[in-house]
Amino acid sequence: MKLGELAAAAECSVATVKYYVREGLLPPGTPVTATQADYDEHHLARLRMIRVLREVGNLAIADIGRVVEALENDTISLNAKLASAFYALPPRAPADEPSPEAVLEQIRAFAVRHGWQIAPDAPSVALLAHTVQAARRLWGPVGPEIFDRYADAFDALARGDVEVIADAPDAADVVRQVVVGTVLWDVALVALRRMAAEHYATQRWEPDSR
Amino acid sequence: MKLGELAAAAECSVATVKYYVREGLLPPGTPVTATQADYDEHHLARLRMIRVLREVGNLAIADIGRVVEALENDTISLNAKLASAFYALPPRAPADEPSPEAVLEQIRAFAVRHGWQIAPDAPSVALLAHTVQAARRLWGPVGPEIFDRYADAFDALARGDVEVIADAPDAADVVRQVVVGTVLWDVALVALRRMAAEHYATQRWEPDSR
């Protein structure tokens, strides 16, 4: 398809497509004439992924670049591709104030206790440690057990999420689906949690107003 | 307590405290001498809240300003204070491309179906609509029912969260706890979901490597 058709199919402007090509996020099309190039389904799938990362996830161009790099690296296994793409997604714990090793160890033990086998240096470990550190400054000696209820719920939910993706046709498709699903659901679950919280908070503090 | 003692109690620098006073996020202390002021427990509680919003939630100063405004507004009910502070928290759907009214209506019906009574113009409604719009561009005619499993889980979790806060000593304390808890748990639940996802994805795509 032509550049204009690609943009229309992804519901964005031609200028936006050109910008992503310039930034190296989208491969250039195959030249057809001196002024025209041809784009295919791979371009469209990539473009749709980029749009979700930008417009729903607010990802920086550099972070999307890291996802694209993992997607295009054909020298590594599917699992290594997945990990690289997945680990490129924000939020991350601030690099300039790492949590003490003892807290990181507590988080790793927490993961094991919930039956999760994850890399000891996964960014999620540092991120949860960062929130535990903040919780300690507020409430004294608490540990990751304050998140037990949420961990149990997410265990069941994540198991189901993987089943949905399991039938994806190829490796690139698996990686794209995991990345896009992660970013979309990150935002959706904040919205869902706010809805539930508003309902129960309103009931709790002003029950007669409803 | 003196300025230096306040900063030490909140584990931040004196310069940071002065910055928050200058930005109007923290009330000035009570003057004691020409060069010294006195700070109390209210200053410390406020400062601890600001630190979580900045360092865990990455909130902009302007958004923290809106939370503080709601906290200090003594002409409104506790519930109105809570709503104002709660609604000031990002993320928000982009204001420049509102979702079609039909999609917003679908989200409101989804909330009702899950038993949630929330304001029709709650930012969470627009935020979930934004994610549904993005999901449609990817997967065709889907609706908010794709989030049903997460909604059921959050219903149980939010009910428990409110019980924990219910014993807070006063209105300002309730609002602070809801705001701080929301921001801390937003980040923690992203981390927890990544942990669970990494475990099940690794199991699914390379079961023999473990």
XYZ file of C-alpha atoms in Angstrom:
420
model
C 0.000 0.000 0.000
C 1.033 3.642 -0.468
C 2.142 5.945 2.351
C -1.271 7.669 2.437
C -3.071 4.331 2.617
C -0.839 3.153 5.454
C -1.538 6.324 7.438
C -5.284 6.026 6.809
C -5.316 2.364 7.876
C -3.638 3.280 11.184
C -5.821 6.404 11.556
C -2.928 8.832 11.786
C -1.399 11.550 9.611
C 1.199 11.077 6.870
C 3.474 13.467 8.792
C 3.288 11.170 11.831
C 4.292 8.131 9.754
C 7.233 10.052 8.271
C 8.317 11.100 11.758
C 8.389 7.494 12.984
C 10.423 6.433 9.927
C 12.874 9.299 10.589
C 13.210 8.235 14.248
C 13.975 4.653 13.190
C 10.835 3.202 14.798
C 9.279 2.149 11.482
C 11.312 0.637 8.590
C 11.181 2.616 5.327
C 8.920 1.242 2.581
C 10.210 -0.607 -0.511
C 10.984 1.977 -3.233
C 8.649 1.659 -6.248
C 9.467 4.866 -8.132
C 11.818 7.743 -7.304
C 9.126 9.371 -5.157
C 6.960 6.464 -4.028
C 7.419 3.493 -1.705
C 5.329 0.458 -0.905
C 4.284 -0.530 2.628
C 2.880 -3.871 3.810
C 1.059 -5.509 6.715
C 4.240 -5.556 8.819
C 4.460 -1.770 8.590
C 0.814 -1.472 9.612
C 1.204 -3.804 12.603
C 4.287 -1.883 13.747
C 2.554 1.468 13.283
C -0.461 0.361 15.307
C 1.826 -0.786 18.116
C 3.715 2.529 18.134
C 0.470 4.494 18.322
C -0.680 2.624 21.438
C 2.718 3.078 23.105
C 2.684 6.817 22.325
C -0.948 7.748 22.789
C -2.097 5.439 25.550
C 1.188 4.739 27.321
C 2.817 8.149 26.777
C 6.106 6.348 26.121
C 9.180 8.374 25.160
C 10.549 7.805 21.629
C 13.712 6.334 23.185
C 11.688 3.705 25.090
C 9.751 2.758 21.948
C 13.138 2.479 20.220
C 14.201 -0.125 22.778
C 11.020 -2.140 22.148
C 11.604 -1.986 18.360
C 15.229 -3.062 18.790
C 14.125 -6.156 20.727
C 11.469 -6.932 18.090
C 13.989 -6.717 15.245
C 16.768 -8.690 16.924
C 16.594 -12.072 15.196
C 19.684 -13.502 16.896
C 17.878 -14.099 20.217
C 15.166 -16.508 21.359
C 11.503 -15.559 21.617
C 11.814 -15.417 25.374
C 14.841 -13.108 25.231
C 12.984 -10.874 22.743
C 9.997 -10.789 25.067
C 12.099 -9.930 28.103
C 13.969 -7.126 26.291
C 10.771 -5.571 24.954
C 8.938 -6.005 28.248
C 11.801 -4.555 30.316
C 11.881 -1.459 28.070
C 8.411 -0.400 29.237
C 8.128 2.301 31.913
C 7.556 2.988 34.746
C 10.945 2.164 36.241
C 12.387 2.799 39.687
C 14.650 5.894 39.673
C 18.174 4.765 38.710
C 19.885 7.361 40.928
C 18.552 6.021 44.223
C 18.604 2.214 44.132
C 16.824 0.389 46.967
C 19.041 -1.346 49.540
C 19.929 -4.938 48.626
C 18.054 -6.190 51.720
C 14.804 -4.698 50.392
C 15.379 -6.145 46.914
C 15.910 -9.548 48.569
C 12.591 -9.160 50.403
C 10.858 -8.524 47.078
C 12.468 -11.572 45.480
C 11.331 -13.698 48.442
C 7.838 -12.211 48.060
C 7.777 -13.268 44.379
C 8.880 -16.800 45.275
C 6.206 -16.953 47.977
C 3.603 -16.130 45.315
C 4.973 -18.855 43.042
C 6.537 -16.455 40.525
C 9.854 -17.369 38.912
C 11.264 -14.097 37.600
C 14.712 -12.719 36.821
C 16.367 -11.376 40.021
C 17.193 -8.130 38.195
C 13.748 -7.676 36.568
C 12.776 -3.971 36.606
C 9.537 -4.933 38.391
C 11.598 -6.047 41.415
C 13.275 -2.627 41.714
C 9.948 -0.865 41.103
C 8.110 -2.713 43.861
C 11.097 -2.183 46.202
C 10.836 1.565 45.503
C 7.174 1.593 46.616
C 7.960 -0.463 49.719
C 10.670 2.057 50.646
C 8.157 4.896 50.271
C 5.567 3.005 52.330
C 8.153 2.586 55.113
C 8.805 6.304 55.290
C 5.056 6.760 55.823
C 4.041 3.841 57.978
C 7.162 2.484 59.629
C 8.375 -1.114 59.353
C 6.110 -2.586 56.657
C 7.197 -5.067 53.980
C 5.932 -6.301 50.624
C 3.228 -8.315 52.435
C 1.074 -5.155 52.242
C 0.630 -6.076 48.563
C -0.362 -9.729 49.164
C -4.033 -9.270 48.293
C -3.180 -7.583 44.998
C -0.550 -10.210 44.193
C -3.077 -13.025 44.619
C -5.526 -11.266 42.298
C -2.877 -10.572 39.645
C -1.698 -14.157 39.712
C -5.084 -15.379 38.476
C -5.434 -12.508 35.991
C -1.968 -12.916 34.425
C -2.497 -16.642 33.946
C -5.618 -15.875 31.914
C -3.931 -13.082 29.909
C -1.209 -15.407 28.635
C -3.779 -17.941 27.410
C -5.333 -15.290 25.158
C -2.005 -14.515 23.476
C -0.874 -18.130 23.194
C -2.297 -18.616 19.701
C -0.494 -15.689 18.039
C 0.814 -16.688 14.575
C 4.511 -15.803 14.937
C 7.207 -14.537 17.309
C 6.949 -10.872 16.304
C 3.209 -11.087 16.812
C 3.612 -12.551 20.305
C 6.006 -9.764 21.307
C 3.770 -7.049 19.835
C 0.711 -8.442 21.580
C 2.447 -8.691 24.947
C 3.793 -5.129 24.665
C 0.548 -3.576 23.454
C -1.535 -5.540 25.959
C 0.745 -4.544 28.832
C 0.525 -0.830 28.027
C -3.229 -0.823 27.346
C -4.052 -2.796 30.484
C -1.669 -0.693 32.642
C -3.828 2.335 31.895
C -7.128 0.456 32.007
C -6.415 -1.017 35.395
C -5.667 2.385 36.879
C -9.047 3.549 35.537
C -10.838 0.445 36.880
C -9.248 0.797 40.290
C -10.292 4.486 40.451
C -13.881 3.541 39.561
C -14.092 0.903 42.277
C -12.376 3.208 44.794
C -14.744 6.105 44.063
C -17.732 3.841 44.600
C -16.597 2.386 47.918
C -15.178 5.674 49.250
C -18.432 7.499 48.497
C -20.436 4.745 50.175
C -18.169 4.777 53.202
C -18.031 8.491 53.940
C -21.437 9.732 52.849
C -23.749 6.726 52.708
C -26.940 8.824 52.847
C -26.136 10.869 49.775
C -26.802 7.909 47.464
C 10.259 21.820 65.168
C 12.834 23.790 63.190
C 13.178 23.720 59.408
C 16.166 21.370 59.595
C 14.299 18.999 61.907
C 11.285 18.956 59.596
C 13.480 18.104 56.598
C 15.266 15.371 58.549
C 11.971 13.851 59.740
C 10.734 13.632 56.136
C 14.156 12.437 54.918
C 14.629 15.244 52.409
C 16.839 18.319 52.049
C 16.156 21.786 53.502
C 16.294 23.145 49.936
C 13.479 20.763 48.924
C 11.287 21.959 51.809
C 11.916 25.613 50.881
C 11.030 24.838 47.265
C 7.672 23.326 48.258
C 6.902 26.365 50.452
C 7.771 28.679 47.546
C 5.485 26.691 45.207
C 2.611 26.999 47.693
C 2.418 23.249 48.348
C 3.480 23.544 51.989
C 2.288 26.384 54.306
C 5.079 28.530 55.781
C 6.026 27.875 59.416
C 4.997 30.117 62.323
C 7.645 32.866 62.738
C 9.566 32.551 66.031
C 12.407 35.011 65.465
C 13.306 37.181 62.461
C 15.157 34.264 60.873
C 13.466 31.190 62.333
C 10.051 29.557 61.991
C 8.344 26.702 63.772
C 6.841 23.687 61.962
C 4.415 21.097 63.361
C 2.967 17.646 62.677
C 0.670 19.038 59.978
C 3.678 20.277 58.018
C 5.315 16.877 58.346
C 2.208 14.980 57.199
C 1.865 17.304 54.201
C 5.548 17.001 53.335
C 5.410 13.211 53.449
C 2.407 13.225 51.124
C 4.149 15.561 48.652
C 7.235 13.325 48.580
C 5.195 10.260 47.614
C 3.333 12.186 44.901
C 6.628 13.508 43.484
C 8.959 10.575 43.889
C 6.698 7.581 43.444
C 3.917 9.059 41.323
C 6.064 11.526 39.313
C 3.264 14.085 39.643
C 3.744 17.569 38.205
C 3.854 20.433 40.723
C 0.597 21.768 39.237
C -1.201 18.462 39.912
C 0.072 18.387 43.505
C -1.178 21.971 43.782
C -4.679 20.792 42.889
C -4.541 18.087 45.566
C -3.382 20.637 48.165
C -6.138 23.046 47.148
C -8.758 20.352 47.732
C -7.179 19.471 51.101
C -7.240 23.095 52.273
C -10.750 23.910 51.093
C -12.771 23.885 54.307
C -16.007 25.061 52.705
C -16.780 21.671 51.146
C -17.795 18.273 52.527
C -15.351 15.434 53.096
C -16.714 13.670 50.046
C -16.267 16.746 47.838
C -12.708 17.171 49.172
C -11.996 13.526 48.401
C -13.399 13.785 44.880
C -11.411 16.959 44.087
C -8.142 15.502 45.377
C -8.772 12.136 43.739
C -9.706 13.677 40.376
C -6.479 15.732 40.378
C -4.355 12.566 40.122
C -2.989 11.554 36.703
C -3.143 9.715 34.379
C -5.971 11.417 32.496
C -7.361 10.859 29.014
C -5.966 13.463 26.557
C -8.231 16.524 26.675
C -7.762 17.329 22.984
C -9.343 14.141 21.662
C -12.384 13.285 23.778
C -13.987 9.870 23.231
C -17.351 9.812 21.426
C -20.340 10.147 23.752
C -21.525 6.649 22.733
C -18.297 5.121 24.077
C -18.522 7.124 27.314
C -22.074 5.821 27.722
C -20.812 2.250 27.273
C -18.301 2.824 30.064
C -20.985 4.242 32.375
C -23.162 1.179 31.677
C -20.147 -1.052 32.373
C -19.683 0.651 35.785
C -23.362 0.166 36.617
C -23.137 -3.487 35.581
C -20.281 -3.915 38.081
C -22.340 -2.243 40.805
C -20.307 0.964 40.890
C -22.063 4.278 41.455
C -19.650 6.924 40.205
C -19.939 10.463 38.817
C -20.778 10.370 35.078
C -17.942 12.828 34.416
C -15.333 11.072 36.609
C -11.902 11.175 34.913
C -11.735 7.369 35.210
C -14.681 7.098 32.776
C -12.857 9.142 30.110
C -9.620 7.235 30.781
C -11.188 3.799 30.328
C -13.017 5.050 27.210
C -9.647 6.143 25.797
C -8.248 2.627 26.225
C -11.362 1.046 24.677
C -10.974 3.341 21.650
C -7.349 2.236 21.280
C -8.331 -1.436 21.639
C -10.881 -0.979 18.850
C -8.284 0.369 16.463
C -6.294 -2.817 17.120
C -8.895 -5.529 17.410
C -12.091 -4.239 15.796
C -15.466 -4.008 17.542
C -14.595 -4.725 21.190
C -16.171 -3.008 24.189
C -15.382 -2.510 27.876
C -16.319 -6.152 28.532
C -12.685 -6.995 27.710
C -11.927 -5.583 31.185
C -14.585 -7.612 33.045
C -12.126 -9.972 34.744
C -10.034 -7.072 36.050
C -13.129 -5.186 37.173
C -14.320 -8.132 39.271
C -10.905 -8.399 40.925
C -10.714 -4.659 41.657
C -14.186 -4.643 43.150
C -13.082 -6.988 45.922
C -9.744 -5.204 46.378
C -11.197 -1.668 46.592
C -13.766 -2.756 49.166
C -10.915 -3.975 51.385
C -8.806 -0.839 50.819
C -11.540 1.464 52.114
C -11.901 -0.555 55.315
C -8.235 0.068 56.125
C -8.633 3.848 55.849
C -11.984 4.003 57.635
C -10.443 4.633 61.052
C -8.402 7.714 60.098
C -8.622 10.399 62.820
C -9.825 13.392 60.780
C -10.949 14.579 57.340
C -7.517 15.828 56.205
C -6.076 12.501 57.241
C -8.666 10.558 55.227
C -7.940 12.635 52.107
C -4.160 12.310 52.536
C -4.411 8.550 53.027
C -6.622 8.062 49.975
C -4.314 10.175 47.787
C -1.073 8.608 49.008
C -2.526 5.095 48.888
C -3.834 5.617 45.359
C -0.463 6.787 44.028
C 1.597 4.146 45.859
C -0.695 1.300 44.827
C -0.913 2.548 41.199
C 2.822 1.974 40.880
C 2.874 -1.196 42.975
C 0.147 -2.825 40.934
C 1.999 -2.193 37.693
C 5.040 -3.898 39.261
C 2.952 -6.817 40.558
C 1.274 -7.328 37.210
C 4.680 -7.337 35.452
C 5.967 -9.952 37.894
C 3.012 -12.254 37.333
C 3.146 -11.671 33.546
C 6.871 -12.463 33.371
C 6.312 -15.717 35.243
C 3.432 -16.970 33.098
C 4.918 -15.737 29.799
C 8.233 -17.488 30.525
C 6.395 -20.686 31.452
C 4.281 -20.528 28.319
C 6.956 -19.871 25.726
C 9.972 -21.693 27.108
C 8.790 -24.168 29.726
C 11.968 -26.245 29.620
C 14.320 -23.401 30.482
C 13.162 -23.344 34.090
